[in-house]
mmCIF file of C-alpha atoms in Angstrom:
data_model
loop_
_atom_site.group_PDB
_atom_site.id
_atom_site.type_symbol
_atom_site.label_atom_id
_atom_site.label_comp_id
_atom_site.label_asym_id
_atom_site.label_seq_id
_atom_site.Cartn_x
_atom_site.Cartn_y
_atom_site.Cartn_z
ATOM 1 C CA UNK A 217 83.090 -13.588 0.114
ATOM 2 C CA UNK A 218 81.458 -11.664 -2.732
ATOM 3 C CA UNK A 219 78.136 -14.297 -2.163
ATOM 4 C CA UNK A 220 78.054 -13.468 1.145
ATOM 5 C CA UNK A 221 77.928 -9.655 0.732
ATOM 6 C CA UNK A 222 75.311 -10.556 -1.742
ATOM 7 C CA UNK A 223 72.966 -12.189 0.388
ATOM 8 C CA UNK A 224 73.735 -9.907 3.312
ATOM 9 C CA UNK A 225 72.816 -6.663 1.444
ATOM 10 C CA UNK A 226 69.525 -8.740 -0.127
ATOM 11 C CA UNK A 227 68.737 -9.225 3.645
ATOM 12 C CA UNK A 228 69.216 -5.713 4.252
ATOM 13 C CA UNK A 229 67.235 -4.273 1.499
ATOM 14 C CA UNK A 230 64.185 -7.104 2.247
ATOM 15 C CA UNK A 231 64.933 -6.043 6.071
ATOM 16 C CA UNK A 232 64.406 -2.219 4.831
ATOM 17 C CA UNK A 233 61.131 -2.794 2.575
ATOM 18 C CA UNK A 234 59.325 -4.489 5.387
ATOM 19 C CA UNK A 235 60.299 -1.901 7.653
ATOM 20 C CA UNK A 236 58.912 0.941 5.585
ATOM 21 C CA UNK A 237 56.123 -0.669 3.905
ATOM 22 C CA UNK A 238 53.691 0.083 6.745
ATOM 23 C CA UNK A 239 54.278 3.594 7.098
ATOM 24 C CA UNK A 240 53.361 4.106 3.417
ATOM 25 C CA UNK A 241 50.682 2.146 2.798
ATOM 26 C CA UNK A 242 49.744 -1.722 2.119
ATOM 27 C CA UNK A 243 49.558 -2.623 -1.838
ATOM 28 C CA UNK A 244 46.946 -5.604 -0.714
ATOM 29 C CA UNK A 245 44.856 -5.938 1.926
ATOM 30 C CA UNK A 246 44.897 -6.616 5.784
ATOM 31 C CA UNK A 247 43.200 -6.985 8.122
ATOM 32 C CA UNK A 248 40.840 -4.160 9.603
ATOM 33 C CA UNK A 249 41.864 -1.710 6.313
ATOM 34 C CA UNK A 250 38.953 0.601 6.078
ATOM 35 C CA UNK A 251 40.803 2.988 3.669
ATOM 36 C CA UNK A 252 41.588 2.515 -0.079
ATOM 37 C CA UNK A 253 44.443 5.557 -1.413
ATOM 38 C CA UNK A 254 45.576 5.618 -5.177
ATOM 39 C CA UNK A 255 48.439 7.617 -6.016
ATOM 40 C CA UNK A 256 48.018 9.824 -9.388
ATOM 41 C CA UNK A 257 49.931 11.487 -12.010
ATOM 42 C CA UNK A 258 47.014 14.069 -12.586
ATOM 43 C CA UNK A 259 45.668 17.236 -11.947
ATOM 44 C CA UNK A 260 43.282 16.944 -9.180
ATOM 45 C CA UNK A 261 40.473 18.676 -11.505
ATOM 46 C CA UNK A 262 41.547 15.872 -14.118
ATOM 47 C CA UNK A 263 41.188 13.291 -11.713
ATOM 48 C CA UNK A 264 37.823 14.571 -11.088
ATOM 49 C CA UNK A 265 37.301 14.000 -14.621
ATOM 50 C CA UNK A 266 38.687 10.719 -15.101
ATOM 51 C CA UNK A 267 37.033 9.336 -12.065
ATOM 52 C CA UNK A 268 33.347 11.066 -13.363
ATOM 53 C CA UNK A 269 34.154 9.246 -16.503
ATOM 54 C CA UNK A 270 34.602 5.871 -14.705
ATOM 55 C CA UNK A 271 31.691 6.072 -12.211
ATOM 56 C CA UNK A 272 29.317 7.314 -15.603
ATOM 57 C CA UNK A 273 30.405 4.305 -17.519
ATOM 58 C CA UNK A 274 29.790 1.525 -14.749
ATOM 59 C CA UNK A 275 26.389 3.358 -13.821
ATOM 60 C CA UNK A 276 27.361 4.253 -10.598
ATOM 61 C CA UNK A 277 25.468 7.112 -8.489
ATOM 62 C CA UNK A 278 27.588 9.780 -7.393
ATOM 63 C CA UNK A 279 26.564 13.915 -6.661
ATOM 64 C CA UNK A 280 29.604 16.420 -6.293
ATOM 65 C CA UNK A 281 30.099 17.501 -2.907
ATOM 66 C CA UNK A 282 32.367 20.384 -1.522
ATOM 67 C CA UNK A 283 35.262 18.212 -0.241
ATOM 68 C CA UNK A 284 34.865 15.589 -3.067
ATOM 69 C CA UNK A 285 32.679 12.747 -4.505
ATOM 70 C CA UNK A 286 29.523 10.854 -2.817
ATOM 71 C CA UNK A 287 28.989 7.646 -4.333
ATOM 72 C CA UNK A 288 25.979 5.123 -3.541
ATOM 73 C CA UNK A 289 24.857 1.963 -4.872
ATOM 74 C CA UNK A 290 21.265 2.103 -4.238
ATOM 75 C CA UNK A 291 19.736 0.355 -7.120
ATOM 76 C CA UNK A 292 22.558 -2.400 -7.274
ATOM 77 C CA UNK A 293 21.214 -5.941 -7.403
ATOM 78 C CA UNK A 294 24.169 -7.216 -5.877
ATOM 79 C CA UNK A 295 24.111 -5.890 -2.329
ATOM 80 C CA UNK A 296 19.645 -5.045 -2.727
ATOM 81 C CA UNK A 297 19.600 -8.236 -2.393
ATOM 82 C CA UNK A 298 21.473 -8.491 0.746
ATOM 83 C CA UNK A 299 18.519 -5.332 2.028
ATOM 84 C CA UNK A 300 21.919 -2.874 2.086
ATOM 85 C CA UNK A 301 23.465 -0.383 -0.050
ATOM 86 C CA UNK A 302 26.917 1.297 0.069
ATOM 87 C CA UNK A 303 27.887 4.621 0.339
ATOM 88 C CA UNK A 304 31.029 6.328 -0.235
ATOM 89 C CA UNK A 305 33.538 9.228 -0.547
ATOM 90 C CA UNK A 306 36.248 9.650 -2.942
ATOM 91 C CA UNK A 307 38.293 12.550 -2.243
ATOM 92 C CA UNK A 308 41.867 13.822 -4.699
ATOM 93 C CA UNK A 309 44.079 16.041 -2.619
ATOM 94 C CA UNK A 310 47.483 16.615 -4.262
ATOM 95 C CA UNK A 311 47.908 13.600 -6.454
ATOM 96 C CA UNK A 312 46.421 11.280 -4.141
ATOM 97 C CA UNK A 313 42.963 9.946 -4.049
ATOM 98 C CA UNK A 314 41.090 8.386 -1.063
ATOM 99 C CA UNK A 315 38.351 6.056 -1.138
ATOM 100 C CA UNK A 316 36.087 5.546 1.742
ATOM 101 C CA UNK A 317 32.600 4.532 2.910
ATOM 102 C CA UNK A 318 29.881 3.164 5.085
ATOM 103 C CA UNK A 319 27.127 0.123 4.344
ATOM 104 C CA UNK A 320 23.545 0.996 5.249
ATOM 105 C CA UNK A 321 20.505 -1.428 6.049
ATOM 106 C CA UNK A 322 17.818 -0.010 3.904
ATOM 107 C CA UNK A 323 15.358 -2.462 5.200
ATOM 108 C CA UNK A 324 15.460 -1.670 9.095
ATOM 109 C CA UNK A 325 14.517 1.870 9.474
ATOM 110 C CA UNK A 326 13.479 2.637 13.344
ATOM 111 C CA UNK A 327 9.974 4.281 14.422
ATOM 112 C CA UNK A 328 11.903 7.317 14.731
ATOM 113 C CA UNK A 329 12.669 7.220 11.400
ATOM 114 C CA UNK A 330 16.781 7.257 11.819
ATOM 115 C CA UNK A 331 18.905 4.370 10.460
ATOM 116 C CA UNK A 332 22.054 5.735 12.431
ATOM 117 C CA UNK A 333 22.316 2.723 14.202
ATOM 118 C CA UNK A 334 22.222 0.639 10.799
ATOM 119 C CA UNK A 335 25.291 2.174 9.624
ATOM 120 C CA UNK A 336 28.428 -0.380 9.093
ATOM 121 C CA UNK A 337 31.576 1.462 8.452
ATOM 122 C CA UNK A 338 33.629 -0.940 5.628
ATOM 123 C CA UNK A 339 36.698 -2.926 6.549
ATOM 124 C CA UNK A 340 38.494 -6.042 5.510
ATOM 125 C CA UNK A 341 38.958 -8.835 7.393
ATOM 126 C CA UNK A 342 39.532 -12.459 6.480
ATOM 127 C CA UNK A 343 36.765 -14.035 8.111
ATOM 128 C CA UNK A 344 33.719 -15.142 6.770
ATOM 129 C CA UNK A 345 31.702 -12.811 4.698
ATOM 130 C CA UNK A 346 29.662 -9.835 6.372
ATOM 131 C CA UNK A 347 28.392 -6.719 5.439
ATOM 132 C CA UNK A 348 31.715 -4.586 5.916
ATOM 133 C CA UNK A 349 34.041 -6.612 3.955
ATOM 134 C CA UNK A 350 31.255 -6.619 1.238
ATOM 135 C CA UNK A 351 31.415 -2.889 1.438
ATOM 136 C CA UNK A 352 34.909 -2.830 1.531
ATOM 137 C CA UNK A 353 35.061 -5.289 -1.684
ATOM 138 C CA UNK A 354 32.923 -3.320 -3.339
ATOM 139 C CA UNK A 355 35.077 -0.396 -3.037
ATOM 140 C CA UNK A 356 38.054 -2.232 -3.746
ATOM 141 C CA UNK A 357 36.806 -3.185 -7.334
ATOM 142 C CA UNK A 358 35.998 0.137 -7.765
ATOM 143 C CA UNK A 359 39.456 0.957 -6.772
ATOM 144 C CA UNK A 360 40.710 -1.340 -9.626
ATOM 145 C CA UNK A 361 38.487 -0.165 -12.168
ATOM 146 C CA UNK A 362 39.881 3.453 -11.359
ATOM 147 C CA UNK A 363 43.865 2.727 -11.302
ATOM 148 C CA UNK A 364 44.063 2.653 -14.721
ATOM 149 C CA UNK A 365 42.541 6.080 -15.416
ATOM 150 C CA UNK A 366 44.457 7.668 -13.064
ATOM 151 C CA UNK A 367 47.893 5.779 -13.603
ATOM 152 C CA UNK A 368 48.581 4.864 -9.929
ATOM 153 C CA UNK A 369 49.136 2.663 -7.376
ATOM 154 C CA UNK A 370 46.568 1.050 -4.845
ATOM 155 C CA UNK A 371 47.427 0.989 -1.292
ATOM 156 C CA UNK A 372 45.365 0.478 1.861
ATOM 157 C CA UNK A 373 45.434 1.908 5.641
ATOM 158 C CA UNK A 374 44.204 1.761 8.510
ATOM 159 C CA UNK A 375 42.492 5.075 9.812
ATOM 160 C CA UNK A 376 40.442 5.542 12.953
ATOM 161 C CA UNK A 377 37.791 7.536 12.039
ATOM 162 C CA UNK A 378 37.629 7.820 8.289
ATOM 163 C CA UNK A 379 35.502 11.125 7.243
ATOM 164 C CA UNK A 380 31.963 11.210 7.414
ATOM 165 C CA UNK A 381 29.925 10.521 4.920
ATOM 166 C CA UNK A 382 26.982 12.228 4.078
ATOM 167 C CA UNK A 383 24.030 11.362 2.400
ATOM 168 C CA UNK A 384 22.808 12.761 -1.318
#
């Protein structure tokens, strides 16, 4: 008797996880993710700080913005080589920070001038590699290299239109 309650409330609470685990947020991730979150224990003008502090010491571009940070990788050998460069958004509202960005062809410029059309919001998927989920990579191991700093949790979403993000 007392082995079955057991592995009927186990059910239960495994049932119960599952079921609430989407609404809050995947801790790895899924397909078509284009948004990384990590929770925080600080400040939001802290986090600022911490996160400054982490882009600084990985030589990362970023410019202060009036609804956050702007990140880019021009320069990066990595994904220059690939004739792209990423650029991102990191955003702390109330102890939780959002991650977000776009990859851009710097190579393929139209005669107008705009690369609008070059513009490849990130996302994950599990395919083979393209320029998205190399965006979306790159962000992610960003994302690691900030959790520690700001003593929080990674999880990824899903969001339709992800803000804008604007150039330097």
């Amino acid at each position: 008797m007392k082995n079955t309650l057991r592995s009927q409330l186990g059910y239960w609470l495994i049932l119960t996880s599952f079921s609430l685990t989407p609404s809050m947020g995947q801790p790895l991730p899924f397909e078509d993710a284009n948004v990384i979150f990590i929770t925080t224990d600080l400040a939001d003008k802290q986090a600022y700080q911490a996160i400054s502090q982490v882009l600084t010491e990985h030589s990362i571009l970023f410019s202060l913005a009036s609804d956050g940070m702007l990140i880019s990788t021009k320069g990066n050998p990595s994904l220059s080589s690939q004739g792209a460069f990423f650029m991102g958004q990191v955003s702390v509202i109330g102890g939780l920070v959002k991650l977000t960005g776009r990859m851009h062809l710097s190579s393929e410029i139209d005669s107008s001038g705009s690369s609008e059309r070059n513009i490849t919001p990130i996302r994950y998927h599990t395919g083979k590699s393209t320029l998205a989920k190399a965006g979306f990579m790159y962000l992610d191991g960003l994302a690691h290299k900030l959790r520690p700093v700001l003593h929080g949790v990674i999880r990824y979403k899903v969001q339709k239109d992800p803000q804008r993000v604007d150039t330097f």
